XYZ file of C-alpha atoms in Angstrom:
643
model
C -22.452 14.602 -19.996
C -19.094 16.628 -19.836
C -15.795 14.937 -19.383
C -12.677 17.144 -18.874
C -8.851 15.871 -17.319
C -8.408 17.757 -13.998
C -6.037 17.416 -10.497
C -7.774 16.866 -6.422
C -6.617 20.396 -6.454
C -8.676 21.868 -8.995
C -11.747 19.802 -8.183
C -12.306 20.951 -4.630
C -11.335 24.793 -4.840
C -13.564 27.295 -4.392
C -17.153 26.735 -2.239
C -18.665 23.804 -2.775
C -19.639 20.338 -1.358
C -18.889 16.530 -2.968
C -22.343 14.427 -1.060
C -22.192 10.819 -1.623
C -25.384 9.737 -2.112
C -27.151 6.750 0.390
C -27.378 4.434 -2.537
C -23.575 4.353 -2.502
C -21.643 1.647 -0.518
C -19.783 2.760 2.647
C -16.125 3.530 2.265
C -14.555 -0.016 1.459
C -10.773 1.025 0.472
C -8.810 -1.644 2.483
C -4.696 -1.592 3.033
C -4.095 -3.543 -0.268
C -5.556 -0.385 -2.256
C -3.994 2.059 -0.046
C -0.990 0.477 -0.608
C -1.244 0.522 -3.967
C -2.010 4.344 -4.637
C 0.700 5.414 -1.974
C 3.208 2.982 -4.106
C 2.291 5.070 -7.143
C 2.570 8.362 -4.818
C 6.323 7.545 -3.775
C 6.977 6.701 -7.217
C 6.204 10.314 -8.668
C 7.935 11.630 -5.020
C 11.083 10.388 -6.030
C 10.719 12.009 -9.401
C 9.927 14.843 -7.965
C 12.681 15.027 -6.039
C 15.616 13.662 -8.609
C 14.901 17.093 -10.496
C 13.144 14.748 -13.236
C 9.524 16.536 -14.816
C 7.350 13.447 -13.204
C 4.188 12.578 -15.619
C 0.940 12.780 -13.687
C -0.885 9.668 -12.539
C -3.828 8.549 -13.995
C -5.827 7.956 -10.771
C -9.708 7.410 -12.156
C -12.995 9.019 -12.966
C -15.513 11.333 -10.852
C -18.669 11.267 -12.084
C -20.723 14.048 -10.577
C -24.127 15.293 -10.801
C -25.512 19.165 -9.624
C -26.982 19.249 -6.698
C -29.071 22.559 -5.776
C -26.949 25.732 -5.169
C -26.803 26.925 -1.612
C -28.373 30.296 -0.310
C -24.907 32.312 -0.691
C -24.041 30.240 -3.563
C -22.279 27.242 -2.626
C -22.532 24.112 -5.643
C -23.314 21.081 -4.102
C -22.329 17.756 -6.050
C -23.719 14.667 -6.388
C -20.823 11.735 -5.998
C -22.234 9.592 -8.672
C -19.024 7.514 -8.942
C -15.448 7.340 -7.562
C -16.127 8.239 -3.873
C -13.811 5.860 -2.729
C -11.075 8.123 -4.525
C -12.301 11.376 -3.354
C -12.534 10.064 0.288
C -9.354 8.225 0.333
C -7.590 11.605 -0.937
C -9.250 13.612 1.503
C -8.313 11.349 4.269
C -4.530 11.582 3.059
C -4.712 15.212 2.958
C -6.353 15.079 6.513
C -3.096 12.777 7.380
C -0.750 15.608 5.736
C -2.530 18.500 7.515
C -1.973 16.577 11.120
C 1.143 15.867 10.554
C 2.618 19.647 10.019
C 1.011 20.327 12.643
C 2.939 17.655 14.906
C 6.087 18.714 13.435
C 5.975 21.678 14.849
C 6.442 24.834 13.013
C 4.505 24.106 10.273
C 0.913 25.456 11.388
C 0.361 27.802 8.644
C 0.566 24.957 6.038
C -1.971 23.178 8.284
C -4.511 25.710 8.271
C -3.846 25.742 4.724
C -4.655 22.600 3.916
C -7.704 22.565 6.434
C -8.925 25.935 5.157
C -8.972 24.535 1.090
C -8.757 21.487 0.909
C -11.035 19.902 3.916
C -13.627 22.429 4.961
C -15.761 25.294 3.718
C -14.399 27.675 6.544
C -17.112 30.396 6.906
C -20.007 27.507 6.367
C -21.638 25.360 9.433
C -23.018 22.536 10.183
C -22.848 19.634 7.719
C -22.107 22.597 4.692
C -18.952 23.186 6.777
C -17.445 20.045 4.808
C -16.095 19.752 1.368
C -16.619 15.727 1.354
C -20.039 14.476 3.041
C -19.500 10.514 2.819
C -23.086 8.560 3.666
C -24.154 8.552 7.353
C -22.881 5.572 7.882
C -19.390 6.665 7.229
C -20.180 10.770 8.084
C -18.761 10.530 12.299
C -15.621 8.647 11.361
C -14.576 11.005 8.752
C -16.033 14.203 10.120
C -13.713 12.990 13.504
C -10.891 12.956 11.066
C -11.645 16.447 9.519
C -11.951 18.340 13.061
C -9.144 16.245 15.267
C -11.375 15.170 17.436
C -10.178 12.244 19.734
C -12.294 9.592 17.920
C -10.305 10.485 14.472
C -8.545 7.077 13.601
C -11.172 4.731 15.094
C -11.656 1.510 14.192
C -13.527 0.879 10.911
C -12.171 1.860 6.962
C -12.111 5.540 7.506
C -10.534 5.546 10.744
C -7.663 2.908 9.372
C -6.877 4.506 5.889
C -6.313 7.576 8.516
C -4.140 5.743 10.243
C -2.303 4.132 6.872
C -1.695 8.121 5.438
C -0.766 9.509 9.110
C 1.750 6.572 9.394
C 3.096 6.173 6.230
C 3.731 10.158 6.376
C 5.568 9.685 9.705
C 8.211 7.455 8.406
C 8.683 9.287 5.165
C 9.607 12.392 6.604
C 11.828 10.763 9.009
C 13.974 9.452 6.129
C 13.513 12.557 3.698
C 12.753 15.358 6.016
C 10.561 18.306 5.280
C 11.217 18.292 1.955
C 9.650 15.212 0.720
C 6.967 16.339 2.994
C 6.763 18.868 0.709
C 6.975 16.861 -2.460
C 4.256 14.642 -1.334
C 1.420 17.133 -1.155
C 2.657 18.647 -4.502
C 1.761 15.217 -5.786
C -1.415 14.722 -4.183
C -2.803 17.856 -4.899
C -1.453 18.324 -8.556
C 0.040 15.218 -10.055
C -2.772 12.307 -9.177
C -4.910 13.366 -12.998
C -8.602 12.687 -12.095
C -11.343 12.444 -15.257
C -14.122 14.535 -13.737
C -17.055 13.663 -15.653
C -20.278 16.107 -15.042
C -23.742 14.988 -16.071
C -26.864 17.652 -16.849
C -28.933 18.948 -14.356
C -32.649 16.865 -14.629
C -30.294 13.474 -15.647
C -31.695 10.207 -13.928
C -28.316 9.862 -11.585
C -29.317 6.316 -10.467
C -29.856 5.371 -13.811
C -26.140 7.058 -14.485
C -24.885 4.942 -11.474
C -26.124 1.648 -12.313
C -24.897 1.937 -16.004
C -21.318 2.514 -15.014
C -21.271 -0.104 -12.239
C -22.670 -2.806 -14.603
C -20.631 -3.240 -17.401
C -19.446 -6.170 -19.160
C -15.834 -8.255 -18.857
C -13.274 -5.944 -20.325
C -10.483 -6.372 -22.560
C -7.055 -7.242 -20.702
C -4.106 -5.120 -21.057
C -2.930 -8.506 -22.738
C -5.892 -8.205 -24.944
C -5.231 -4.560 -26.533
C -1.539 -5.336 -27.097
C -2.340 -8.425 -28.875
C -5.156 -6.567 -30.906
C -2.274 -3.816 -31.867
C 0.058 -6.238 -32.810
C -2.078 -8.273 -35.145
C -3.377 -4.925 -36.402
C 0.123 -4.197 -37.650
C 0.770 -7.480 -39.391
C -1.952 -7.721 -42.148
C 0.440 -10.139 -44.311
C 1.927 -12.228 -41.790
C -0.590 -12.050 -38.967
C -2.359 -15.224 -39.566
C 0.677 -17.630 -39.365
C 2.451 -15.062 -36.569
C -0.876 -16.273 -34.313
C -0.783 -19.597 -35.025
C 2.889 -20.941 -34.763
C 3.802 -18.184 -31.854
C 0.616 -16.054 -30.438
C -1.564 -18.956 -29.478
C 1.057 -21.791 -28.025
C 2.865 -18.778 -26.118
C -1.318 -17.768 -24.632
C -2.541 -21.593 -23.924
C 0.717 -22.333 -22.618
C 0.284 -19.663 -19.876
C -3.252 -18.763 -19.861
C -4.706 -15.076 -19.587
C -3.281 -14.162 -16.018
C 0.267 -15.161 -16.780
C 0.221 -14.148 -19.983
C -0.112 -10.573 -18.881
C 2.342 -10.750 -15.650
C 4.944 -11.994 -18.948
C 3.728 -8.621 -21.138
C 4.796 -6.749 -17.672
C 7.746 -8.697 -17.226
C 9.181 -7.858 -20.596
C 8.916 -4.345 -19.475
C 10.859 -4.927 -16.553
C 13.894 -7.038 -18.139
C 13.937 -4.742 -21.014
C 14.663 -2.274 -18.062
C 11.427 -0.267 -17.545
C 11.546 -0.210 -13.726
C 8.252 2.098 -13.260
C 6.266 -0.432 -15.365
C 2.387 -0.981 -13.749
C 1.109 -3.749 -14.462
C -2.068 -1.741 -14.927
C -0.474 -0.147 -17.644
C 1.123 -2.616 -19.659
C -0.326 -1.594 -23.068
C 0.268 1.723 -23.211
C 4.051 1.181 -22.614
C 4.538 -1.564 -24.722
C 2.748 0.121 -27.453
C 5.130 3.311 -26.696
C 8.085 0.903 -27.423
C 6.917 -1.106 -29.942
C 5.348 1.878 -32.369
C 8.640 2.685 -34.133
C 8.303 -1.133 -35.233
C 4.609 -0.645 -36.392
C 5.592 -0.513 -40.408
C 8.202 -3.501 -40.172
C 6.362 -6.890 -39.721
C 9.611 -8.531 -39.840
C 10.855 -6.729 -36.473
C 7.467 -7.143 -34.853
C 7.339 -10.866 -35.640
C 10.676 -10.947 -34.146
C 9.527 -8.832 -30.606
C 6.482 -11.812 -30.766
C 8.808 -13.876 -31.256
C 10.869 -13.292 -28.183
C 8.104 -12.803 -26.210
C 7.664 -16.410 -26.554
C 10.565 -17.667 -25.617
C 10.220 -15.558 -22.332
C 7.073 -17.428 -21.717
C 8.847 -20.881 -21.708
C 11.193 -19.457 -18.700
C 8.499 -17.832 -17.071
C 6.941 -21.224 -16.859
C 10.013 -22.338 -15.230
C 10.052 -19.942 -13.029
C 5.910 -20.742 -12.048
C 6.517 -24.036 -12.241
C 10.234 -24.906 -11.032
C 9.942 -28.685 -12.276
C 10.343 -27.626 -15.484
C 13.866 -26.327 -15.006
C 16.347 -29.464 -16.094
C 19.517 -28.406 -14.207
C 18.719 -29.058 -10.326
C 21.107 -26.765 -8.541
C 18.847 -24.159 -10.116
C 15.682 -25.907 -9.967
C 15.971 -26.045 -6.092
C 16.312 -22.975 -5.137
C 13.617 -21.959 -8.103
C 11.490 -24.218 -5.604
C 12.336 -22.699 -2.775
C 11.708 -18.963 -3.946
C 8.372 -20.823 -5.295
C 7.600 -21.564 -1.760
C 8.502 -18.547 -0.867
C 5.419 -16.645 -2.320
C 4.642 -13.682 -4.018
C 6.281 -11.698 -7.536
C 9.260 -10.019 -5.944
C 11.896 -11.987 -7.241
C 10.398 -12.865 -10.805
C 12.222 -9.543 -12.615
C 15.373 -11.245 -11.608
C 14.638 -14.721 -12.382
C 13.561 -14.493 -15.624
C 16.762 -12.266 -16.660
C 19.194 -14.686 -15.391
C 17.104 -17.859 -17.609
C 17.507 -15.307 -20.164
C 21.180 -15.435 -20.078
C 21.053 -19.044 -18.977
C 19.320 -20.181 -22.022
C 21.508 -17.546 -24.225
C 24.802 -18.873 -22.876
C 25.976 -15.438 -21.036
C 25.771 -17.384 -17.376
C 25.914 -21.117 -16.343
C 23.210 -22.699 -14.600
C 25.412 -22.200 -11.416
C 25.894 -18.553 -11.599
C 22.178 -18.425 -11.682
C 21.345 -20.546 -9.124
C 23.999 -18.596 -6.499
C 22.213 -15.537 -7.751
C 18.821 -15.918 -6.850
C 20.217 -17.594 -3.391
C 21.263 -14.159 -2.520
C 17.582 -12.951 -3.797
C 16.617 -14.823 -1.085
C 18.780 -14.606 1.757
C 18.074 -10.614 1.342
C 14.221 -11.923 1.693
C 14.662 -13.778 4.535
C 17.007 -11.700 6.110
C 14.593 -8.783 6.275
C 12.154 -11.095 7.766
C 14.294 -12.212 10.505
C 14.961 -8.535 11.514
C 11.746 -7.388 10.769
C 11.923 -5.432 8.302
C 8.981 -4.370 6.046
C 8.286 -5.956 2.849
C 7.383 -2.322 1.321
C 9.949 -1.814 -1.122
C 11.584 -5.166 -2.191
C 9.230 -4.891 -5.261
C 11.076 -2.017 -6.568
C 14.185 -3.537 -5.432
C 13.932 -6.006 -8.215
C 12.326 -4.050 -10.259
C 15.566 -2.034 -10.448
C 17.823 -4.395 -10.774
C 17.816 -5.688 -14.575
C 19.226 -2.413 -15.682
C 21.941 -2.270 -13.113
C 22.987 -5.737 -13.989
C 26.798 -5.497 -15.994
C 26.289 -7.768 -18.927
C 30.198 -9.043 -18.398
C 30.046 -9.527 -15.040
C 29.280 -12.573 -12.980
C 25.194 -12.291 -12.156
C 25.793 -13.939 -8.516
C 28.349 -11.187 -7.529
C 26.935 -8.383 -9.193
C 23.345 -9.354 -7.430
C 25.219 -9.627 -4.131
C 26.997 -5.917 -5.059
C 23.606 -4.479 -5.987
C 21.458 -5.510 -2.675
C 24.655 -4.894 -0.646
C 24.947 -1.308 -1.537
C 24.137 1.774 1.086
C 20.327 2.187 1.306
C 17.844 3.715 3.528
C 16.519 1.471 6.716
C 13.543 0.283 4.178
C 15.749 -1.399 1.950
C 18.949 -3.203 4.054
C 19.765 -6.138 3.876
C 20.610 -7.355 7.427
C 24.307 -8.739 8.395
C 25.196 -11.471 10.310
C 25.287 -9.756 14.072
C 21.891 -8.363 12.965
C 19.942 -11.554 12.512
C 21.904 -13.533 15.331
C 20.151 -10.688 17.542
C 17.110 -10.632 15.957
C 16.907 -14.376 15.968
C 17.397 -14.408 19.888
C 15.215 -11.717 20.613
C 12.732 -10.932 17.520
C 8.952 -12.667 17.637
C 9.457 -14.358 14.418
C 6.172 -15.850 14.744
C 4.689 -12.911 14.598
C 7.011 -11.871 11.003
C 5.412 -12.189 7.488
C 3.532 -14.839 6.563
C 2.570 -18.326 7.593
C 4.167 -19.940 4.611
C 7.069 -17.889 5.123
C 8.002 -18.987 8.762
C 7.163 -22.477 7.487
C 9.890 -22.529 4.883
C 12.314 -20.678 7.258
C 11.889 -23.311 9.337
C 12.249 -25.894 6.914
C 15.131 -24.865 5.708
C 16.673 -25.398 8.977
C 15.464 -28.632 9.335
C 16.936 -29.645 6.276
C 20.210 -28.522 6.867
C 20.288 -31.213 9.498
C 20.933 -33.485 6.992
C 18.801 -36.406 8.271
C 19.455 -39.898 6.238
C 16.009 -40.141 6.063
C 14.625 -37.149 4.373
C 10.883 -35.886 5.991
C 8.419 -35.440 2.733
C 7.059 -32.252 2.691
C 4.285 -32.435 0.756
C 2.385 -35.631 2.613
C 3.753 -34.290 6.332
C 1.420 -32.451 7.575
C 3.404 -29.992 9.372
C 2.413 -27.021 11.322
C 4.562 -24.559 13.332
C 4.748 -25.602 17.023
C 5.669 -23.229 20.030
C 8.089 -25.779 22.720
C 6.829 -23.235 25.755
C 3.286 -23.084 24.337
C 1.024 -20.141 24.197
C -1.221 -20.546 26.944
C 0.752 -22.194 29.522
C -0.175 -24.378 32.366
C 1.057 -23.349 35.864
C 3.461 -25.580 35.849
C 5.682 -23.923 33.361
C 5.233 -20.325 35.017
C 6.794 -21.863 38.053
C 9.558 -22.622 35.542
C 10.177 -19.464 34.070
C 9.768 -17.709 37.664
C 12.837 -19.674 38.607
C 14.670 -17.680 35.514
C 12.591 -14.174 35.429
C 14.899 -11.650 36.592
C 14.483 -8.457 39.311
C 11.514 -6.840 38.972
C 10.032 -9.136 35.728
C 7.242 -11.417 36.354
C 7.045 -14.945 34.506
C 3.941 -13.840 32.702
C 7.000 -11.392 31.003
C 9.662 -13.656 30.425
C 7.141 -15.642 28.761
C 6.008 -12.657 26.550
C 9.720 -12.198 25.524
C 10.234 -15.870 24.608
C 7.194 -17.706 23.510
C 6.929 -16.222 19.765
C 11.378 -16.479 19.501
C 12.404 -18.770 16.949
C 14.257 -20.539 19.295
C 11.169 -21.816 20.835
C 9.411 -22.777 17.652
C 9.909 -25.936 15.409
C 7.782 -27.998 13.133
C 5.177 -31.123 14.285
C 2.015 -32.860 12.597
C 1.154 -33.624 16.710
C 0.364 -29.964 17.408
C -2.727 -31.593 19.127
C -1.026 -33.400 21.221
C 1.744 -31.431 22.005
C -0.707 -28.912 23.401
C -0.018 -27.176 26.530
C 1.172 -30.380 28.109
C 4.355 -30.272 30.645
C 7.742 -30.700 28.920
C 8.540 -34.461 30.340
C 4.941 -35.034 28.390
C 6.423 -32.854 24.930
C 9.547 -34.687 25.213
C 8.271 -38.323 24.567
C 6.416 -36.991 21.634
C 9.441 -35.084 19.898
C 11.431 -37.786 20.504
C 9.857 -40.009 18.528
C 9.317 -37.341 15.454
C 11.274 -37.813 12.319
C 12.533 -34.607 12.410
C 16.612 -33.489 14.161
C 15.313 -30.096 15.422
C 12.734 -32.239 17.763
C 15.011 -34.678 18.473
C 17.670 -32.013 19.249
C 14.867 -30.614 21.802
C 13.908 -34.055 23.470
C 17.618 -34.340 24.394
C 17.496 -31.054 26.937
C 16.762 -31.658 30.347
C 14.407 -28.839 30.721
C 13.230 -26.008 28.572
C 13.543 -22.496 29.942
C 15.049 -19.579 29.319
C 18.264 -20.483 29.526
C 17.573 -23.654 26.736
C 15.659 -21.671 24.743
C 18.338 -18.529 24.052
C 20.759 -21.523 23.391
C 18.502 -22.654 20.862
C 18.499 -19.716 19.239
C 21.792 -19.187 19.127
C 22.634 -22.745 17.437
C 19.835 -21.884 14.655
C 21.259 -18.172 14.177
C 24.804 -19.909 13.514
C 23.021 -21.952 10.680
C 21.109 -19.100 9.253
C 23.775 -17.158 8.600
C 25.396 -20.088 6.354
C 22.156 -21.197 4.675
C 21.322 -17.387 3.930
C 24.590 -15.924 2.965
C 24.511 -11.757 3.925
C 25.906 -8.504 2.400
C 29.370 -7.731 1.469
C 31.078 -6.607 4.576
C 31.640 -2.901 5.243
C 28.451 -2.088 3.191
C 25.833 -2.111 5.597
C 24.552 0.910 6.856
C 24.923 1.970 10.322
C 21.611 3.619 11.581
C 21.297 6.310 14.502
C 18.017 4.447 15.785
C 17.567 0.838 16.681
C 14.995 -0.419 14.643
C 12.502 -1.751 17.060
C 11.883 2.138 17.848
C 10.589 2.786 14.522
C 8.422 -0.114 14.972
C 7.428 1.274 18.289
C 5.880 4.229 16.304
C 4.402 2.391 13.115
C 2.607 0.101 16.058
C 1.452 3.381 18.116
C 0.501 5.111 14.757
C -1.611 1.591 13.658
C -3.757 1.901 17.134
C -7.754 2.854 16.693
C -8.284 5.702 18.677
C -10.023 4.900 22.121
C -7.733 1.953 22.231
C -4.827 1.538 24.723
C -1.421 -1.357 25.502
C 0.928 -2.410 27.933
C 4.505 -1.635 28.182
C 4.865 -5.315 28.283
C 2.804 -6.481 25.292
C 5.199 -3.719 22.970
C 8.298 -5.219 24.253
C 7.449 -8.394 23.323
C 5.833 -6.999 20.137
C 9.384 -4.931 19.275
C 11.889 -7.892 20.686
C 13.035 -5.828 24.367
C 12.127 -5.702 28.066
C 9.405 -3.497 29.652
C 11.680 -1.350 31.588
C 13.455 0.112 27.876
C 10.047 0.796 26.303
C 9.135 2.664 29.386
C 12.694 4.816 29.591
C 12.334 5.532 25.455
C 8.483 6.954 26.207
C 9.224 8.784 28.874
C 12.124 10.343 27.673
C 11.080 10.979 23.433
C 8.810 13.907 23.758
C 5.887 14.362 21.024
C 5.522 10.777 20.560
C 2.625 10.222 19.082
C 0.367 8.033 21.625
C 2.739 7.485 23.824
C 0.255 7.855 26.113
C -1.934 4.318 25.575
C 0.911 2.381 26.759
C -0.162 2.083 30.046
C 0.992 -0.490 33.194
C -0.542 -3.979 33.094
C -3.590 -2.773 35.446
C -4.284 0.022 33.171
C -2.741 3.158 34.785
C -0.171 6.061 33.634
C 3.403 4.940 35.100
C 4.837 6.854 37.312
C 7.602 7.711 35.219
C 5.521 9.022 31.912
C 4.828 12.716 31.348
């Protein structure tokens, strides 16, 4: 076998075809992996455009075997491995190639890409095609490749089409033509591929079945340790047993790496992947390779972090409780985003640069910027690197809370704000905040709230068993339509006003008798609320009715305590954007559609927080949208108004 470094570009030029085989799986690439490469593509974007020499991306291995040579002398290949790569590229560059071509003007880099990068242009039938994915997969992607109306159907292919032709759309709005640019300079050169090539006669099944059935590997946790121990021949054996091993049973093998990444990240490597963890802390740590002393001290350190990371995984462990709540809360919260941060400020904490306090205010702000972004519906793509950033923009003199609050205050793009107070009171009266984030997330938010109530007997989270309830309920009896009909105004049905409401936070709260509550009339909701432990369902038991009318007020009483409990920006920092955001939203949701699929101008108001009659003025009058034209009228016809 021959293994040489290459780029997508190099690998497809020229005549040939890439077949994947019908032993293969289908394409299985879902929107976490996506994600994940297009992370890494933005990453090397940016680089590309600061004027700094970006390092290519070590994507994966190709393994290929020669197929028989063509009459004319095309080289078909054999996709013995890594057709999940070479599809998922080919789909982005499908993505690219469609959108030039809705931007207008930019046909000739369209043909370009179609012409060598997608197609063999003076072959037919299935030799026309550069990629042949199994048959199971060979419609949806072939759909892709020629436009036709079924490209971006439902199934893998047709939604990693719809991830790249999205994700491309709201780039370009932000960073115009030229990251446009940047981004297929990246795909096409800077994503480094290992293309290995077996013989001619080789058993490829046999080739196949080797690579896909290998052992457990060595962690990224496992080669640094390896290196390390490698380096200390004299002190290695006590270095292991009085630091290495408490600091590895303490956290275990999965936490024990997130901490190797971590260190990165405090010690201000922002691009850190956790997928690369060794290789950069070997970089750093190889001028320390002769001097046990200075590696026993990095080791050394490294444990230390460990006991705050634990705090920060386990927020019972931290003694002072100002900072041990809201530890708990961000624990609650889910997910890594704010664990950069955290462990910085214990690391100043614990070395007597900040008080417990300081601390404590700053990771509030960590997470009033979190939930913030949820209220207006924002998109979590980003916050990551938010954080990420952050340790090396932190002034060591400077008070951590305000310099936190500076930092996530300061003029960004629409996917990084951080919301103000006018912004969430609207969003909070008109936003579907059921439908925002995650289940655990709303939960807190809502809990939060509740709390602030101050109740003299507080509920006990852990043993309630507390789900989110909707006050108007989901699928609602008659009775209540005749309710909101009272309330709907000219030319709006109830069935509307109940799309614009029943996913609001002001109609939601907390209950453990979801089952009873049901759909049942309110007089029937309000003897079972009134009995709950909690003040928000006491607060609703007290209203007469619940309509429209209670349910804005609602709203309005909870947005006055968010914006207390989640403290916002510095004033005068926030940017002020040309476009209301639910428009942008509008698009991502029309760009997210299968093909053959179609909505109501009624369902995308309620998704995007309006009415029906401002969805239908913005589609009629933005010209190029893309389909615009599967919102349709609630019986399924064009409006009158759309061209």
């Amino acid at each position: 076998m021959h293994a040489q470094e290459t780029t997508f570009k190099e690998l497809v030029q020229g005549e040939k075809q890439y077949q994947v085989p019908l032993y293969q799986r289908t394409y299985s690439w879902q929107r976490e992996q996506l994600q994940q490469l297009w992370d890494d593509v933005q990453e090397l974007v940016d680089e590309q455009l600061e004027g700094r020499a970006p390092a290519a991306h070590f994507l994966g291995s190709v393994v290929l075997a020669p197929g028989r040579i063509t009459a004319g002398g095309m080289q078909r290949w054999l996709v013995v491995d890594g057709q999940q790569r070479l599809t998922t590229l080919m789909l982005a560059f499908t993505a690219l190639r469609d959108r030039h071509r809705e931007r207008g003007g930019a046909e000739r880099q369209a043909d370009r890409i179609h012409d060598l990068v997608l197609v063999n242009k003076y072959r037919n039938g299935d030799d026309h095609y550069r990629l042949l994915p199994t048959q199971a997969d060979r419609d949806a992607f072939t759909a892709c490749v020629e436009s036709s109306p079924k490209a971006g159907g439902p199934g893998n292919v047709g939604a990693a089409y719809r991830f790249f032709l999205a994700a491309l759309t709201e780039g370009e709005e932000s960073g115009g033509e030229a990251w446009t640019d940047a981004v297929e300079t990246v795909l096409s050169g800077l994503l480094s591929i290992v293309e290995i090539t077996a013989a001619e006669g080789d058993n490829v099944y046999r080739i196949f079945e080797s690579i896909n059935n290998t052992g457990v590997g060595l962690s990224q946790s496992d080669l640094l340790r390896n290196y390390l121990f490698m380096c200390l021949p004299v002190r290695g054996e006590s270095v292991y047993r009085n630091r290495w091993l408490p600091m590895q049973e303490l956290l275990g093998p999965a936490n024990l790496e997130l901490l190797v990444w971590l260190d990165l990240v405090v010690a201000g490597n922002s691009r850190a992947k956790q997928s690369e963890i060794y290789r950069d802390q070997k970089k750093r740590l190889e001028p320390l390779s002769a001097d046990e002393a200075a590696l026993e001290a990095e080791i050394e350190s490294l444990s230390r972090r460990a006991e705050r990371l634990m705090r920060i995984l386990e927020p019972e462990r931290e003694p002072d409780p100002e900072l041990r709540e809201v530890l708990e809360r961000l624990s609650r919260w889910g997910g890594q985003t704010h664990y950069p941060l955290a462990l910085q400020l214990l690391d100043r904490v614990d070395g007597g640069q900040a008080t417990p306090h300081q601390a404590a205010r700053a990771l509030a702000y960590a997470e009033s910027y979190m939930v913030r972004r949820l209220f207006a519906g924002y998109s979590t793509t980003g916050s990551n690197r938010v954080f990420m950033e952050m340790p090396k923009e932190l002034e060591k003199d400077e008070d951590p809370a305000e310099a936190v609050r500076r930092i996530l205050s300061k003029n960004k793009t629409g996917a990084r704000v951080w919301p103000d107070d006018d912004a969430v009171r609207e969003a909070i009266r008109t936003r579907p905040f059921y439908k925002a984030g995650r289940g655990n997330q709303r939960f807190q938010v809502l809990r939060r709230l509740e709390e602030s109530y101050g109740g003299s007997e507080p509920v006990d989270y852990a043993k309630a068993r507390l789900t989110v309830e909707h006050v108007l309920p989901q699928n609602p009896a008659e009775q209540w339509f005749d309710l909101l009909a009272e309330e709907a105004e000219d030319g709006q049905g109830p069935d509307e006003l109940h799309a614009l409401l029943v996913h609001t936070l002001g109609n939601l709260t907390l209950s453990a008798d979801n089952a009873k509550l049901s759909n049942h009339p309110f007089r029937r909701k309000q003897e079972i609320l009134d009995s709950s432990a909690l003040r928000m369902n006491q607060e609703i038991a007290g209203r007469e009715r619940w309509g429209r009318a209670e349910i804005l007020d609602r709203a309005a009483g909870l947005a006055d305590r968010a914006v207390r409990l989640w403290p916002g920006p510095v004033a005068g920092t926030v940017p002020e954007d040309d476009e209301w955001s639910g428009w942008k939203e509008l698009r991502a949701a029309l760009l997210a559609m299968p093909a053959g699929t179609w909505t109501t101008y009624g369902d995308v108001a309620a998704l995007i927080g309006t009415h029906a009659v401002p969805v239908g003025q913005h589609l009629a009058s933005k010209a190029g949208l893309h389909g615009a034209y599967r919102v349709l009228t609630a019986d399924g016809r064009v409006s009158a108004g759309f061209r």
